[in-house]
Coordinates of C-alpha atoms in Angstrom, one line a residue:
K414 CA 55.2 -15.5 -2.4
G415 CA 54.0 -12.0 -1.3
Q416 CA 55.3 -12.5 2.2
P417 CA 57.8 -9.8 2.6
G418 CA 57.8 -10.1 6.4
V419 CA 58.7 -13.7 6.5
A420 CA 61.3 -13.1 3.8
S421 CA 62.9 -10.3 6.1
A422 CA 62.9 -12.5 9.1
T423 CA 64.4 -15.4 7.2
L424 CA 67.4 -13.3 6.0
A425 CA 67.8 -11.5 9.3
A426 CA 68.0 -14.8 11.0
A427 CA 70.5 -16.1 8.6
A428 CA 72.6 -12.8 8.8
G429 CA 72.7 -13.3 12.7
N430 CA 74.4 -16.7 12.1
E431 CA 76.9 -15.2 9.5
D432 CA 80.7 -14.8 10.7
D433 CA 81.6 -12.6 7.7
L434 CA 80.4 -9.2 8.6
R435 CA 80.4 -7.8 5.1
L436 CA 78.2 -10.6 4.0
A437 CA 76.0 -10.3 7.1
G438 CA 75.5 -6.6 6.5
F439 CA 74.5 -7.2 2.9
M440 CA 72.0 -9.9 4.0
K441 CA 70.3 -7.4 6.5
Q442 CA 70.2 -4.8 3.7
R443 CA 68.1 -7.2 1.8
A444 CA 66.1 -7.9 4.7
A445 CA 65.5 -4.3 5.3
A446 CA 64.3 -3.7 1.9
Y447 CA 61.6 -6.4 2.4
L448 CA 60.6 -5.1 5.8
H449 CA 60.1 -1.6 4.4
A450 CA 56.9 -2.6 2.9
E451 CA 55.6 -3.4 6.4
D452 CA 57.3 -1.3 8.8
P453 CA 59.5 1.4 7.5
V454 CA 61.0 2.7 10.9
A455 CA 62.0 -0.8 11.8
A456 CA 63.4 -1.3 8.3
E457 CA 65.6 1.9 8.8
K458 CA 66.8 0.6 12.1
L459 CA 67.8 -2.8 10.4
Q460 CA 69.5 -0.9 7.7
W461 CA 71.5 1.0 10.2
S462 CA 72.5 -2.4 11.8
A463 CA 73.6 -3.3 8.2
V464 CA 75.8 -0.3 7.9
S465 CA 77.4 -1.0 11.1
D466 CA 78.7 -4.5 9.7
N467 CA 79.5 -3.2 6.2
D468 CA 79.9 0.5 5.8
A469 CA 80.0 0.2 2.0
L470 CA 76.2 -0.3 2.1
L471 CA 73.4 2.3 1.5
R472 CA 72.9 4.6 4.5
P473 CA 69.4 5.9 5.5
P474 CA 69.1 9.7 4.7
S475 CA 67.3 10.6 8.0
T476 CA 70.5 10.9 10.1
T477 CA 74.1 11.1 10.0
S478 CA 75.8 8.6 12.1
F479 CA 79.5 8.8 13.1
K480 CA 81.2 6.3 15.4
R481 CA 84.8 7.4 16.4
L482 CA 87.3 4.6 16.1
S483 CA 89.2 3.1 19.0
A484 CA 91.3 0.2 19.5
V485 CA 89.4 -2.7 20.7
A486 CA 92.5 -4.5 22.2
A487 CA 96.3 -4.5 22.0
Q488 CA 97.3 -5.1 18.3
A489 CA 98.8 -8.6 19.0
E490 CA 95.7 -9.7 20.9
E491 CA 93.4 -8.4 18.1
C492 CA 95.5 -9.8 15.4
A493 CA 95.5 -13.2 17.0
R494 CA 91.8 -13.1 17.4
V495 CA 91.4 -12.3 13.7
L496 CA 93.7 -15.1 12.6
R497 CA 91.8 -17.5 14.9
S498 CA 88.4 -16.6 13.1
F499 CA 89.6 -18.6 9.9
D500 CA 88.6 -22.1 9.8
S501 CA 92.0 -23.1 8.5
H502 CA 95.5 -21.9 7.7
T503 CA 94.5 -22.3 4.0
E504 CA 91.5 -20.2 4.3
L505 CA 93.5 -17.5 6.0
V506 CA 96.2 -17.6 3.3
L507 CA 93.5 -17.4 0.5
A508 CA 91.8 -14.5 2.2
T509 CA 95.1 -12.8 2.4
S510 CA 95.9 -13.3 -1.1
A511 CA 92.7 -11.9 -2.1
I512 CA 93.5 -8.5 0.0
L513 CA 96.9 -8.4 -1.4
D514 CA 95.7 -9.0 -5.0
D515 CA 93.4 -5.8 -4.6
L516 CA 96.2 -3.9 -3.0
V517 CA 97.9 -3.4 -6.4
P518 CA 98.0 0.1 -7.7
S519 CA 96.3 0.5 -11.2
P520 CA 95.5 3.6 -13.3
E521 CA 92.1 1.9 -14.0
P522 CA 89.3 4.0 -12.1
S523 CA 87.3 0.6 -11.5
R524 CA 90.5 -0.7 -9.3
V525 CA 90.4 2.4 -6.9
P526 CA 87.5 1.2 -4.6
P527 CA 88.9 -2.4 -4.3
F528 CA 92.4 -1.1 -3.4
E529 CA 91.0 1.1 -0.7
Q530 CA 88.8 -1.7 0.7
A531 CA 91.8 -3.9 0.8
L532 CA 93.9 -1.5 2.5
N533 CA 91.0 -1.0 5.3
D534 CA 90.9 -4.8 5.5
L535 CA 94.6 -5.2 5.9
G536 CA 94.4 -2.9 8.9
G537 CA 91.8 -5.2 10.3
L538 CA 94.0 -8.3 9.6
L539 CA 96.9 -6.8 11.3
G540 CA 95.1 -6.0 14.5
F541 CA 94.2 -2.3 13.8
A542 CA 90.8 -0.7 14.1
S543 CA 90.0 0.6 10.6
Q544 CA 87.4 2.5 8.7
R545 CA 86.6 4.2 5.5
P546 CA 85.5 7.8 6.4
E547 CA 85.2 9.1 2.9
L548 CA 82.9 6.1 1.7
A549 CA 80.7 6.3 4.7
L550 CA 80.5 10.1 5.4
K551 CA 81.6 11.7 1.9
E552 CA 84.3 13.4 3.9
G553 CA 87.6 12.6 5.6
P554 CA 90.4 10.2 4.5
D555 CA 90.0 7.2 2.4
V556 CA 91.2 4.9 5.1
L557 CA 91.7 5.6 8.8
W558 CA 93.7 3.3 11.0
C559 CA 93.7 3.3 15.0
L560 CA 97.4 2.1 15.3
T561 CA 97.2 2.5 19.2
G562 CA 94.7 4.0 21.8
T563 CA 95.8 7.5 20.7
S564 CA 97.6 7.1 17.5
F565 CA 96.0 7.2 14.1
A566 CA 97.2 6.8 10.4
V567 CA 95.1 9.3 8.2
I568 CA 95.6 7.6 4.7
E569 CA 94.8 9.0 1.4
C570 CA 95.2 6.6 -1.5
K571 CA 96.4 7.8 -5.0
S572 CA 96.5 4.2 -6.3
G573 CA 95.7 5.5 -9.8
A574 CA 98.3 8.1 -9.9
E575 CA 101.1 8.0 -12.6
T576 CA 103.0 11.2 -12.0
D577 CA 106.6 11.3 -10.8
Y578 CA 105.7 14.0 -8.2
I579 CA 103.0 14.6 -5.6
S580 CA 100.5 17.5 -7.0
K581 CA 99.4 20.5 -5.1
H582 CA 95.7 18.7 -5.2
D583 CA 96.8 15.6 -3.8
A584 CA 98.9 17.2 -0.9
A585 CA 96.0 19.5 -0.1
Q586 CA 93.5 16.7 0.1
L587 CA 95.7 14.8 2.7
S588 CA 96.1 18.1 4.5
H589 CA 92.2 18.3 4.7
S590 CA 91.9 14.9 5.9
V591 CA 94.1 15.6 8.9
D592 CA 91.8 18.8 9.6
W593 CA 88.7 16.5 9.4
F594 CA 90.4 14.2 11.9
K595 CA 91.2 17.1 14.3
G596 CA 87.7 18.3 14.0
R597 CA 86.3 14.7 14.7
Y598 CA 88.6 14.0 17.6
P599 CA 89.1 17.1 19.5
G600 CA 90.7 17.3 22.8
S601 CA 91.1 13.6 23.0
G602 CA 94.9 13.4 23.1
C603 CA 94.9 11.7 19.8
T604 CA 97.5 12.2 17.2
A605 CA 97.2 11.8 13.6
V606 CA 100.1 10.8 11.1
P607 CA 99.2 12.0 7.5
V608 CA 100.0 9.1 5.1
L609 CA 99.9 9.4 1.3
I610 CA 100.1 6.3 -1.1
H611 CA 101.6 7.6 -4.3
P612 CA 104.1 6.2 -6.8
S613 CA 106.5 9.1 -5.9
R614 CA 107.7 10.9 -2.6
A615 CA 108.7 14.0 -4.5
L616 CA 106.5 17.2 -3.8
H617 CA 105.7 19.5 -6.6
A618 CA 107.1 23.0 -6.0
E619 CA 103.7 24.1 -5.4
S620 CA 102.7 21.4 -2.9
A621 CA 102.5 22.3 0.7
Q622 CA 103.9 19.5 3.0
R623 CA 101.8 18.8 6.2
E624 CA 104.0 18.3 9.1
G625 CA 104.8 14.6 9.7
T626 CA 103.7 13.3 6.6
G627 CA 104.8 9.9 5.3
I628 CA 104.7 8.5 1.8
I629 CA 104.2 4.8 1.0
T630 CA 105.4 4.7 -2.5
F631 CA 104.4 1.9 -4.8
D632 CA 107.8 0.3 -4.4
R633 CA 107.5 0.2 -0.7
L634 CA 103.9 -0.9 -1.1
S635 CA 105.1 -4.0 -3.1
D636 CA 107.7 -4.8 -0.4
L637 CA 104.9 -4.5 2.3
R638 CA 102.7 -7.0 0.4
G639 CA 105.5 -9.4 0.5
S640 CA 106.0 -8.8 4.2
V641 CA 102.4 -9.5 4.9
N642 CA 102.4 -12.6 2.7
R643 CA 105.4 -14.0 4.7
F644 CA 103.8 -13.3 8.1
V645 CA 100.7 -14.9 7.2
R646 CA 102.3 -18.1 5.9
S647 CA 104.6 -18.2 8.9
M648 CA 101.6 -18.6 11.2
E649 CA 100.7 -22.2 9.9
N650 CA 102.2 -24.0 12.9
V651 CA 101.9 -21.3 15.5
D652 CA 99.5 -21.4 18.6
L653 CA 97.2 -18.5 17.8
K654 CA 96.2 -18.4 21.5
D655 CA 99.9 -17.4 22.2
V656 CA 99.6 -13.6 21.8
S657 CA 103.2 -13.0 22.6
E658 CA 104.3 -15.2 19.7
V659 CA 101.8 -13.5 17.5
G660 CA 103.2 -10.2 18.7
A661 CA 107.0 -11.3 18.0
R662 CA 106.2 -12.3 14.6
L663 CA 104.4 -9.0 13.9
N664 CA 107.4 -7.2 15.2
Q665 CA 109.8 -9.3 13.0
A666 CA 107.8 -8.5 10.0
H667 CA 107.6 -4.7 10.8
L668 CA 103.9 -5.0 10.9
N669 CA 103.5 -3.7 14.4
A670 CA 102.2 -0.2 15.3
G671 CA 105.5 0.9 16.7
S672 CA 107.4 0.4 13.5
F673 CA 105.2 0.1 10.7
L674 CA 105.2 3.6 9.3
A675 CA 108.8 4.1 10.0
K676 CA 109.4 1.0 7.9
W677 CA 107.1 1.3 5.1
S678 CA 106.8 5.1 4.6
Q679 CA 109.2 7.8 3.8
K680 CA 109.5 11.4 4.3
P681 CA 108.7 13.7 1.3
Q682 CA 111.4 15.3 -0.7
R683 CA 111.1 18.2 -3.3
W684 CA 110.6 17.2 -6.7
R685 CA 113.3 18.3 -9.4
P686 CA 112.1 18.1 -12.9

């Protein structure tokens, strides 16, 4: 009806009542597009609010914003809060299935972004603070998980790889992401564990290994998906306010910060053609 201000206010109000942050962010972006016709400055502020909810959205060019990742709570506490946010156990199972369905490696280029988003979402489901720096900033790792207050997983995803060795390029990319982390988190006491998702853990002779690197092979990833599925389904009759019980089940499934990488990743080995 030619009323962009009213359209923007209507969408923004609806976004404020939306529990799904990714959807709320998308609604704010639409609201900002309408608002731009009347107030470009306010529209830019609203767009940044949209990006804070959903980092896959458009970023205004006038500034570069970076928010350091930190744990919002102990893992079990945050995981319990996330699980309680679903209206029913069935809804939780369906949402988890959607994540795990996208967390399947494929050589199709169109499947790479959903894979990386699924890994990001899996971190959130398990109670880890998570973000996608490369998507948001065009630099850094594909996915970054804050496992504890000072321990981070710097993750590069090669879900489309088909080689039986880790190339020099892939190893270098992971190393560059660790350097990015150190530049963004200087003097903070934080440690980064380099993690590569790849069909093989064999390093090519020309590939340099970053100290502490862990490889989640496609086989291990398949086992991880099964463990996540069993964990979520086991929560049907659990009191989700009982943080100690949620924590115990995370531990049992090897999904807790202390054992996650030890269980699901492996040390690289040299490739022998």
